[in-house]
Short mmCIF file of C-alpha atoms in Angstrom, two decimals:
data_model
loop_
_atom_site.label_atom_id
_atom_site.label_comp_id
_atom_site.label_asym_id
_atom_site.label_seq_id
_atom_site.Cartn_x
_atom_site.Cartn_y
_atom_site.Cartn_z
CA UNK A 528 -0.93 14.70 -21.82
CA UNK A 529 -2.25 15.61 -25.25
CA UNK A 530 -0.02 16.45 -28.19
CA UNK A 531 3.04 16.59 -25.95
CA UNK A 532 2.14 20.20 -24.98
CA UNK A 533 1.40 19.78 -21.27
CA UNK A 534 3.94 19.02 -18.59
CA UNK A 535 3.25 16.24 -16.08
CA UNK A 536 1.53 17.60 -12.97
CA UNK A 537 2.24 16.64 -9.38
CA UNK A 538 -0.45 16.25 -6.74
CA UNK A 539 -0.41 16.00 -2.96
CA UNK A 540 -2.70 14.46 -0.35
CA UNK A 541 -3.39 16.28 2.90
CA UNK A 542 -4.97 14.31 5.76
CA UNK A 543 -6.64 15.89 8.81
CA UNK A 544 -7.64 13.67 11.75
CA UNK A 545 -10.27 15.38 13.86
CA UNK A 546 -12.30 14.24 16.85
CA UNK A 547 -15.27 13.04 14.86
CA UNK A 548 -13.89 12.36 11.38
CA UNK A 549 -10.88 12.02 9.10
CA UNK A 550 -10.77 14.34 6.12
CA UNK A 551 -8.47 14.27 3.11
CA UNK A 552 -7.93 16.54 0.13
CA UNK A 553 -6.13 16.27 -3.16
CA UNK A 554 -4.16 19.48 -3.77
CA UNK A 555 -2.16 20.54 -6.83
CA UNK A 556 1.17 22.39 -6.93
CA UNK A 557 -0.66 25.72 -6.99
CA UNK A 558 -2.43 24.91 -3.74
CA UNK A 559 -5.80 24.37 -5.41
CA UNK A 560 -8.01 21.76 -3.71
CA UNK A 561 -9.16 19.39 -6.44
CA UNK A 562 -11.02 16.69 -4.49
CA UNK A 563 -12.25 16.11 -0.95
CA UNK A 564 -13.33 13.06 1.08
CA UNK A 565 -14.25 12.43 4.72
CA UNK A 566 -15.12 9.49 6.94
CA UNK A 567 -16.42 9.34 10.50
CA UNK A 568 -14.36 8.03 13.43
CA UNK A 569 -15.98 5.72 15.95
CA UNK A 570 -16.36 6.99 19.53
CA UNK A 571 -17.23 4.99 22.62
CA UNK A 572 -18.48 6.15 26.02
CA UNK A 573 -18.07 3.13 28.35
CA UNK A 574 -19.29 5.24 31.29
CA UNK A 575 -20.35 8.79 31.92
CA UNK A 576 -17.67 11.35 31.02
CA UNK A 577 -15.26 8.65 29.78
CA UNK A 578 -14.57 8.74 26.02
CA UNK A 579 -12.54 6.27 24.00
CA UNK A 580 -11.40 5.97 20.39
CA UNK A 581 -9.51 3.27 18.51
CA UNK A 582 -6.19 4.03 16.83
CA UNK A 583 -6.86 1.12 14.46
CA UNK A 584 -10.20 2.66 13.52
CA UNK A 585 -8.52 6.02 12.91
CA UNK A 586 -5.97 4.37 10.59
CA UNK A 587 -8.76 2.54 8.76
CA UNK A 588 -10.57 5.84 8.26
CA UNK A 589 -7.37 7.41 6.88
CA UNK A 590 -7.17 4.54 4.40
CA UNK A 591 -10.81 4.97 3.35
CA UNK A 592 -10.53 8.70 2.60
CA UNK A 593 -7.22 8.30 0.79
CA UNK A 594 -8.67 5.53 -1.39
CA UNK A 595 -11.70 7.72 -2.12
CA UNK A 596 -9.38 10.47 -3.34
CA UNK A 597 -7.42 8.01 -5.44
CA UNK A 598 -10.60 6.74 -7.02
CA UNK A 599 -11.47 10.44 -7.91
CA UNK A 600 -7.35 11.25 -10.01
CA UNK A 601 -7.62 7.09 -10.35
CA UNK A 602 -11.16 6.19 -11.87
CA UNK A 603 -10.41 8.45 -14.83
CA UNK A 604 -7.55 6.17 -15.93
CA UNK A 605 -8.63 3.88 -18.76
CA UNK A 606 -5.62 1.55 -18.81
CA UNK A 607 -2.39 0.90 -16.95
CA UNK A 608 0.51 -0.12 -19.20
CA UNK A 609 4.11 -1.10 -18.81
CA UNK A 610 6.10 0.95 -21.34
CA UNK A 611 6.49 -1.81 -24.00
CA UNK A 612 2.73 -2.41 -24.00
CA UNK A 613 2.00 1.31 -24.09
CA UNK A 614 4.13 1.63 -27.22
CA UNK A 615 2.44 -1.29 -28.97
CA UNK A 616 -0.95 0.21 -28.08
CA UNK A 617 0.10 3.55 -29.58
CA UNK A 618 1.20 1.73 -32.72
CA UNK A 619 -1.86 -0.48 -33.17
CA UNK A 620 -4.67 0.73 -30.94
CA UNK A 621 -4.74 -2.77 -29.43
CA UNK A 622 -4.73 -2.97 -25.62
CA UNK A 623 -3.39 -6.55 -25.53
CA UNK A 624 -0.48 -6.99 -23.13
CA UNK A 625 2.74 -8.90 -23.68
CA UNK A 626 3.09 -12.01 -21.58
CA UNK A 627 6.67 -10.93 -20.87
CA UNK A 628 5.68 -7.66 -19.16
CA UNK A 629 2.83 -9.14 -17.16
CA UNK A 630 4.65 -12.25 -15.99
CA UNK A 631 7.95 -10.57 -15.10
CA UNK A 632 6.61 -7.33 -13.63
CA UNK A 633 2.89 -7.61 -12.88
CA UNK A 634 2.54 -10.94 -10.97
CA UNK A 635 0.58 -12.51 -13.82
CA UNK A 636 0.78 -16.30 -14.17
CA UNK A 637 1.02 -17.78 -17.65
CA UNK A 638 -0.88 -20.84 -16.38
CA UNK A 639 -3.44 -19.31 -13.98
CA UNK A 640 -3.82 -15.70 -15.08
CA UNK A 641 -4.38 -12.89 -12.58
CA UNK A 642 -4.47 -13.53 -8.84
CA UNK A 643 -7.43 -11.64 -7.39
CA UNK A 644 -6.24 -12.15 -3.81
CA UNK A 645 -3.04 -10.21 -4.49
CA UNK A 646 -4.82 -7.11 -5.78
CA UNK A 647 -7.19 -7.20 -2.81
CA UNK A 648 -4.29 -7.61 -0.38
CA UNK A 649 -2.56 -4.45 -1.69
CA UNK A 650 -5.76 -2.42 -1.87
CA UNK A 651 -6.11 -2.42 -5.65
CA UNK A 652 -9.14 -4.67 -5.91
CA UNK A 653 -10.67 -2.32 -8.50
CA UNK A 654 -8.17 -3.81 -10.99
CA UNK A 655 -10.22 -7.00 -10.86
CA UNK A 656 -13.34 -5.22 -12.12
CA UNK A 657 -14.57 -5.50 -15.72
CA UNK A 658 -12.55 -8.65 -16.34
CA UNK A 659 -9.23 -6.89 -15.59
CA UNK A 660 -9.91 -4.37 -18.32
CA UNK A 661 -7.54 -1.73 -16.92
CA UNK A 662 -4.53 -4.03 -16.59
CA UNK A 663 -5.11 -6.43 -19.47
CA UNK A 664 -7.49 -9.24 -20.30
CA UNK A 665 -5.87 -10.20 -23.59
CA UNK A 666 -2.34 -11.51 -23.07
CA UNK A 667 -0.17 -12.54 -26.01
CA UNK A 668 3.22 -14.28 -26.22
CA UNK A 669 6.22 -12.27 -27.51
CA UNK A 670 6.19 -12.11 -31.31
CA UNK A 671 2.43 -12.54 -31.69
CA UNK A 672 0.88 -10.16 -34.24
CA UNK A 673 -1.23 -7.35 -32.78
CA UNK A 674 -4.53 -6.48 -34.40
CA UNK A 675 -4.29 -5.14 -37.94
CA UNK A 676 -0.78 -3.77 -37.54
CA UNK A 677 0.10 -0.08 -37.67
CA UNK A 678 -2.88 2.24 -37.58
CA UNK A 679 -3.01 4.99 -40.22
CA UNK A 680 -2.22 7.60 -37.54
CA UNK A 681 0.77 5.68 -36.16
CA UNK A 682 2.02 4.90 -39.68
CA UNK A 683 1.92 8.61 -40.52
CA UNK A 684 3.82 9.52 -37.33
CA UNK A 685 6.46 6.82 -37.97
CA UNK A 686 6.82 7.42 -41.71
CA UNK A 687 5.74 3.84 -42.50
CA UNK A 688 2.82 2.16 -44.25
CA UNK A 689 -0.44 1.32 -42.47
CA UNK A 690 -0.97 -2.34 -41.72
CA UNK A 691 2.70 -3.26 -41.16
CA UNK A 692 2.79 -6.06 -38.60
CA UNK A 693 3.52 -5.11 -34.99
CA UNK A 694 4.58 -7.76 -32.50
CA UNK A 695 3.74 -8.25 -28.85
CA UNK A 696 6.77 -6.80 -27.11
CA UNK A 697 9.57 -7.82 -24.76
CA UNK A 698 11.29 -6.02 -21.91
CA UNK A 699 14.62 -4.64 -23.21
CA UNK A 700 16.90 -7.13 -21.42
CA UNK A 701 14.73 -10.00 -22.55
CA UNK A 702 14.95 -8.76 -26.12
CA UNK A 703 18.73 -8.82 -25.76
CA UNK A 704 18.58 -12.41 -24.58
CA UNK A 705 16.35 -13.33 -27.50
CA UNK A 706 18.78 -11.62 -29.87
CA UNK A 707 21.78 -13.78 -28.87
CA UNK A 708 20.75 -17.03 -27.22
CA UNK A 709 19.48 -18.83 -30.31
CA UNK A 710 22.40 -18.16 -32.66
CA UNK A 711 23.65 -20.92 -34.97
CA UNK A 712 27.04 -21.83 -33.44
CA UNK A 713 28.11 -24.49 -35.93
CA UNK A 714 31.76 -24.36 -36.88
CA UNK A 715 33.05 -22.49 -33.83
CA UNK A 716 34.22 -25.44 -31.74
CA UNK A 717 31.70 -24.82 -28.98
CA UNK A 718 30.43 -27.61 -26.74
CA UNK A 719 26.93 -26.10 -26.86
CA UNK A 720 26.75 -26.97 -30.58
CA UNK A 721 25.69 -30.48 -29.63
CA UNK A 722 23.59 -29.39 -26.65
CA UNK A 723 20.06 -28.01 -26.30
CA UNK A 724 19.55 -24.24 -26.17
CA UNK A 725 18.97 -24.62 -22.42
CA UNK A 726 22.75 -25.00 -22.00
CA UNK A 727 23.21 -21.33 -22.94
CA UNK A 728 23.11 -18.35 -20.59
CA UNK A 729 22.50 -14.89 -22.04
CA UNK A 730 24.18 -12.09 -20.09
CA UNK A 731 22.95 -8.62 -20.95
CA UNK A 732 25.54 -6.30 -19.41
CA UNK A 733 25.31 -2.53 -19.28
CA UNK A 734 24.66 -0.18 -16.36
CA UNK A 735 23.43 -3.31 -14.59
CA UNK A 736 23.45 -6.91 -15.77
CA UNK A 737 20.79 -9.56 -16.35
CA UNK A 738 21.46 -13.30 -16.61
CA UNK A 739 18.83 -15.11 -18.70
CA UNK A 740 18.65 -18.90 -18.60
CA UNK A 741 15.86 -21.03 -20.06
CA UNK A 742 14.65 -24.55 -19.30
CA UNK A 743 12.06 -27.00 -20.58
CA UNK A 744 10.63 -27.50 -17.09
CA UNK A 745 10.25 -24.94 -14.29
CA UNK A 746 13.32 -24.58 -12.06
CA UNK A 747 13.11 -22.61 -8.84
CA UNK A 748 16.44 -20.95 -8.01
CA UNK A 749 16.79 -19.16 -4.65
CA UNK A 750 17.62 -15.50 -5.22
CA UNK A 751 16.95 -15.70 -8.96
CA UNK A 752 13.67 -14.46 -10.45
CA UNK A 753 11.26 -16.87 -12.08
CA UNK A 754 10.61 -19.37 -13.40
CA UNK A 755 8.41 -17.52 -15.93
CA UNK A 756 6.77 -19.53 -18.69
CA UNK A 757 7.22 -18.21 -22.26
CA UNK A 758 8.40 -14.83 -20.94
CA UNK A 759 11.36 -14.69 -23.37
CA UNK A 760 11.42 -17.76 -25.64
CA UNK A 761 7.95 -19.25 -26.25
CA UNK A 762 7.59 -22.72 -24.79
CA UNK A 763 10.53 -22.37 -22.38
CA UNK A 764 10.69 -21.36 -18.73
CA UNK A 765 12.87 -18.34 -17.93
CA UNK A 766 15.05 -17.72 -14.89
CA UNK A 767 16.44 -14.21 -14.58
CA UNK A 768 19.41 -13.45 -12.36
CA UNK A 769 21.01 -10.07 -12.13
CA UNK A 770 23.57 -7.70 -10.67
CA UNK A 771 22.27 -4.35 -9.50
CA UNK A 772 25.23 -2.40 -10.84
CA UNK A 773 28.00 -3.39 -13.23
CA UNK A 774 28.85 -0.69 -15.75
CA UNK A 775 27.86 1.92 -13.19
CA UNK A 776 30.16 0.34 -10.62
CA UNK A 777 33.14 0.40 -12.98
CA UNK A 778 32.46 4.07 -13.74
CA UNK A 779 32.18 4.81 -10.02
CA UNK A 780 35.48 3.15 -9.13
CA UNK A 781 37.41 4.68 -12.02
CA UNK A 782 35.99 8.21 -11.93
CA UNK A 783 36.34 8.46 -8.16
CA UNK A 784 40.08 7.70 -8.19
CA UNK A 785 42.64 10.45 -7.68
CA UNK A 786 44.38 9.53 -10.95
CA UNK A 787 41.25 9.88 -13.08
CA UNK A 788 42.08 13.36 -14.44
CA UNK A 789 45.47 12.05 -15.60
CA UNK A 790 43.76 9.04 -17.18
CA UNK A 791 41.29 11.29 -19.01
CA UNK A 792 44.04 13.50 -20.38
CA UNK A 793 46.13 10.58 -21.63
CA UNK A 794 43.17 8.77 -23.16
CA UNK A 795 42.06 11.95 -24.94
CA UNK A 796 45.56 12.50 -26.31
CA UNK A 797 45.43 9.02 -27.85
CA UNK A 798 41.82 9.44 -29.06
CA UNK A 799 40.84 6.43 -26.93
CA UNK A 800 38.14 5.77 -24.38
CA UNK A 801 39.39 5.69 -20.80
CA UNK A 802 38.72 1.93 -20.71
CA UNK A 803 40.64 1.20 -23.89
CA UNK A 804 43.53 3.16 -22.39
CA UNK A 805 43.29 1.27 -19.09
CA UNK A 806 43.30 -2.06 -20.89
CA UNK A 807 46.48 -1.12 -22.77
CA UNK A 808 48.05 0.23 -19.58
CA UNK A 809 47.41 -3.07 -17.82
CA UNK A 810 49.23 -4.86 -20.64
CA UNK A 811 52.22 -2.57 -20.03
CA UNK A 812 52.47 -3.21 -16.29
CA UNK A 813 51.70 -6.94 -16.24
CA UNK A 814 55.32 -7.81 -17.14
CA UNK A 815 55.72 -11.59 -17.53
CA UNK A 816 52.57 -12.62 -15.68
CA UNK A 817 49.00 -12.76 -17.02
CA UNK A 818 47.05 -9.52 -16.59
CA UNK A 819 44.59 -11.06 -14.14
CA UNK A 820 47.36 -11.89 -11.68
CA UNK A 821 47.90 -8.19 -10.93
CA UNK A 822 45.08 -8.39 -8.35
CA UNK A 823 46.60 -11.14 -6.22
CA UNK A 824 46.42 -8.83 -3.18
CA UNK A 825 43.40 -6.71 -4.17
CA UNK A 826 39.85 -8.03 -3.87
CA UNK A 827 36.45 -6.38 -4.41
CA UNK A 828 32.94 -7.36 -3.36
CA UNK A 829 30.81 -5.52 -5.96
CA UNK A 830 27.47 -5.03 -4.18
CA UNK A 831 27.78 -1.28 -3.66
CA UNK A 832 24.02 -1.11 -4.37
CA UNK A 833 22.90 -4.31 -2.68
CA UNK A 834 22.75 -7.84 -4.08
CA UNK A 835 20.02 -8.88 -6.47
CA UNK A 836 21.17 -12.45 -7.22
CA UNK A 837 21.69 -14.97 -5.79
CA UNK A 838 21.54 -13.54 -2.25
CA UNK A 839 18.65 -11.12 -2.85
CA UNK A 840 19.90 -8.87 -0.04
CA UNK A 841 19.52 -5.16 -0.65
CA UNK A 842 21.36 -4.34 2.58
CA UNK A 843 24.73 -5.66 1.37
CA UNK A 844 27.48 -3.12 0.79
CA UNK A 845 30.60 -2.99 -1.36
CA UNK A 846 33.99 -4.07 -0.01
CA UNK A 847 37.59 -3.54 -1.10
CA UNK A 848 40.54 -5.18 0.63
CA UNK A 849 44.21 -4.69 -0.21
CA UNK A 850 44.35 -0.90 -0.58
CA UNK A 851 47.65 0.98 -0.29
CA UNK A 852 48.62 4.63 -0.18
CA UNK A 853 49.39 4.61 -3.89
CA UNK A 854 47.19 6.88 -6.03
CA UNK A 855 48.95 6.70 -9.38
CA UNK A 856 47.72 5.43 -12.73
CA UNK A 857 49.02 1.91 -12.06
CA UNK A 858 46.93 1.80 -8.88
CA UNK A 859 43.82 2.98 -10.77
CA UNK A 860 44.32 0.38 -13.51
CA UNK A 861 44.64 -2.47 -11.00
CA UNK A 862 41.56 -1.30 -9.05
CA UNK A 863 39.65 -1.20 -12.35
CA UNK A 864 40.82 -4.74 -13.10
CA UNK A 865 39.78 -5.98 -9.65
CA UNK A 866 36.32 -4.43 -10.14
CA UNK A 867 35.85 -6.12 -13.52
CA UNK A 868 36.94 -9.41 -11.96
CA UNK A 869 34.49 -8.94 -9.08
CA UNK A 870 31.61 -8.55 -11.56
CA UNK A 871 32.69 -11.73 -13.36
CA UNK A 872 32.98 -13.53 -10.01
CA UNK A 873 29.42 -12.39 -9.27
CA UNK A 874 28.32 -13.98 -12.55
CA UNK A 875 30.02 -17.22 -11.50
CA UNK A 876 28.15 -17.01 -8.17
CA UNK A 877 24.83 -16.71 -10.03
CA UNK A 878 25.68 -19.57 -12.42
CA UNK A 879 26.57 -21.88 -9.53
CA UNK A 880 23.24 -21.11 -7.85
CA UNK A 881 21.37 -21.85 -11.09
CA UNK A 882 23.27 -25.11 -11.64
CA UNK A 883 22.72 -26.22 -8.04
CA UNK A 884 18.98 -25.83 -8.66
CA UNK A 885 18.98 -27.87 -11.88
CA UNK A 886 20.25 -25.77 -14.77
CA UNK A 887 23.11 -27.13 -16.90
CA UNK A 888 25.05 -24.23 -18.45
CA UNK A 889 28.09 -24.57 -20.70
CA UNK A 890 28.31 -21.33 -22.71
CA UNK A 891 27.82 -17.61 -22.07
CA UNK A 892 26.29 -15.33 -24.70
CA UNK A 893 27.17 -11.71 -23.88
CA UNK A 894 25.62 -8.53 -25.24
CA UNK A 895 25.23 -4.94 -24.12
CA UNK A 896 27.70 -2.11 -23.73
CA UNK A 897 30.19 -3.94 -21.50
CA UNK A 898 30.48 -6.78 -24.03
CA UNK A 899 32.45 -4.31 -26.20
CA UNK A 900 35.21 -4.30 -23.58
CA UNK A 901 37.71 -7.13 -24.34
CA UNK A 902 38.96 -7.26 -20.74
CA UNK A 903 35.42 -7.63 -19.39
CA UNK A 904 34.73 -10.46 -21.84
CA UNK A 905 38.01 -12.31 -21.18
CA UNK A 906 37.54 -12.08 -17.41
CA UNK A 907 34.07 -13.61 -17.72
CA UNK A 908 35.50 -16.48 -19.75
CA UNK A 909 38.46 -17.06 -17.42
CA UNK A 910 36.53 -16.77 -14.16
CA UNK A 911 33.51 -18.88 -15.16
CA UNK A 912 35.63 -21.35 -17.13
CA UNK A 913 33.16 -21.08 -20.01
CA UNK A 914 33.52 -19.79 -23.57
CA UNK A 915 31.88 -16.46 -24.28
CA UNK A 916 30.00 -15.93 -27.54
CA UNK A 917 29.65 -12.38 -28.85
CA UNK A 918 27.04 -11.51 -31.42
CA UNK A 919 27.95 -10.35 -34.90
CA UNK A 920 25.64 -7.40 -34.33
CA UNK A 921 26.56 -5.42 -31.23
CA UNK A 922 23.02 -4.07 -30.74
CA UNK A 923 21.51 -7.40 -29.75
CA UNK A 924 18.49 -5.83 -28.04
CA UNK A 925 17.48 -4.31 -31.38
CA UNK A 926 18.05 -7.63 -33.15
CA UNK A 927 15.83 -9.30 -30.57
CA UNK A 928 13.10 -6.71 -31.13
CA UNK A 929 13.40 -7.19 -34.90
CA UNK A 930 13.07 -10.97 -34.41
CA UNK A 931 9.68 -10.32 -32.81
CA UNK A 932 8.62 -8.21 -35.79
CA UNK A 933 9.83 -10.86 -38.23
CA UNK A 934 7.79 -13.46 -36.40
CA UNK A 935 4.67 -11.24 -36.28
CA UNK A 936 4.93 -10.60 -40.03
CA UNK A 937 4.65 -14.32 -40.73
CA UNK A 938 8.08 -14.56 -42.37
CA UNK A 939 9.06 -17.21 -39.82
CA UNK A 940 6.95 -19.99 -38.40
CA UNK A 941 8.20 -19.48 -34.84
CA UNK A 942 10.37 -17.28 -32.66
CA UNK A 943 12.88 -20.13 -32.42
CA UNK A 944 13.22 -20.28 -36.22
CA UNK A 945 13.67 -16.52 -36.43
CA UNK A 946 16.30 -16.62 -33.66
CA UNK A 947 18.36 -19.25 -35.48
CA UNK A 948 18.26 -17.35 -38.78
CA UNK A 949 18.72 -13.78 -37.52
CA UNK A 950 21.22 -14.23 -34.65
CA UNK A 951 24.81 -14.52 -35.86
CA UNK A 952 27.99 -15.38 -33.98
CA UNK A 953 30.60 -12.65 -34.29
CA UNK A 954 33.42 -13.77 -32.02
CA UNK A 955 34.13 -16.52 -29.51
CA UNK A 956 36.43 -15.95 -26.53
CA UNK A 957 37.66 -19.09 -24.80
CA UNK A 958 38.84 -19.30 -21.17
CA UNK A 959 42.55 -19.55 -20.50
CA UNK A 960 42.54 -22.85 -18.65
CA UNK A 961 46.11 -22.38 -17.41
CA UNK A 962 44.83 -19.57 -15.15
CA UNK A 963 42.01 -21.64 -13.60
CA UNK A 964 43.75 -22.30 -10.27
CA UNK A 965 44.32 -18.59 -9.72
CA UNK A 966 40.69 -17.67 -10.38
CA UNK A 967 39.44 -20.51 -8.20
CA UNK A 968 41.41 -18.92 -5.36
CA UNK A 969 40.01 -15.48 -6.20
CA UNK A 970 36.53 -16.99 -6.03
CA UNK A 971 37.22 -18.46 -2.59
CA UNK A 972 38.23 -15.00 -1.37
CA UNK A 973 35.15 -13.51 -3.08
CA UNK A 974 32.84 -15.77 -1.07
CA UNK A 975 34.79 -15.05 2.12
CA UNK A 976 34.21 -11.31 1.65
CA UNK A 977 30.44 -11.58 1.92
CA UNK A 978 30.74 -14.15 4.71
CA UNK A 979 32.84 -11.69 6.69
CA UNK A 980 30.49 -8.79 5.92
CA UNK A 981 27.62 -10.75 7.44
CA UNK A 982 29.76 -11.52 10.48
CA UNK A 983 30.51 -7.80 10.91
CA UNK A 984 26.78 -7.05 10.69
CA UNK A 985 25.99 -9.67 13.33
CA UNK A 986 28.63 -8.21 15.68
CA UNK A 987 27.30 -4.66 15.30
CA UNK A 988 23.68 -5.77 15.81
CA UNK A 989 24.48 -7.84 18.90
CA UNK A 990 22.91 -6.28 21.99
#
């Protein structure tokens, strides 16, 4: 697109398998044929009037013509960027890629570089040509300065001065981790004050959640991505766990309940969000017991969209046990609470997998939209048994991105120094140890839920 005037176009491939050849065409939405390719099909005549063809050969011919078309809408592409690298290229004119993007999303190895065999295996061997020019042959760690900074054109578009330093980028969740994990925690009574930064786990929680843990040496954790070297904090290996849906799951459970219209009306009347209202409603109905104990008979398995970590099973489904016929506001509030607890139990599940593999985690550092919810934060502290540190600045992803810029400008000698100076502790939430036994029981039920789900699957698949 040029100047933002054209709309993205969609194209279609038509394939025709004839007796003697396979033909393919690239057609636009108007039905106009833009490119054509053909390839012969082998024929054998083992004896007179007997003709044979190979289905494997026909498939191979289909692949050849389709690739030829791709190389016609494909060869014109100069570069392939992940979004963060595209933006830094627009700002600087430099095609260097961030190590974070390539390692976490493009199968690049910080130690060995690109793997030619992978691109050949998936039919993209042309990426190897010209020293990987299309996908990146200059790879920089996060925070490294790019070229000569902002180009005059980019500076004019952004309303800034040419030459301002631009840093090699991070993926958004990784920027959030960078924005919180290195904060100076002195004076808050945290055990991690006397421990290395590897004892901290950054949890970036929004529509979905990411769990970022770093280590000095590579640690392989089943069901958890990584280890990636220098992908978030230079010089450290990164493991990245995650939950496919968190904020989205809470919305789904609350908005789908019969009492949601009543909740909306009451929250609006008080000028509150629906979640602030639910939190206060839970305080009203808890009576003498702690809020968390309201779910003693209600349990949720939160993988309504499959499990990313630590089971890495996209076929898993959500589960709720303990439902009644009640559809009032109390029922909605308790279902909301059980869902929040299930997400925190999922975080505990990920932490235990990471610790079993060699991580040693003592403190959670939360950021993202869900970290603004006091119930969500307290449940993570209570269920994991770890203190939760909240950043002074709520927008930790933006702080992390600014840390990269500060490092690129030369104002700090390293990303680690910039992290310590620019990340600030806002609030610390400690676990209520008196409730530990209850949450240990909830966790036992949590693990039983997925165990039972797998048993149900085995029964239904048994011939």
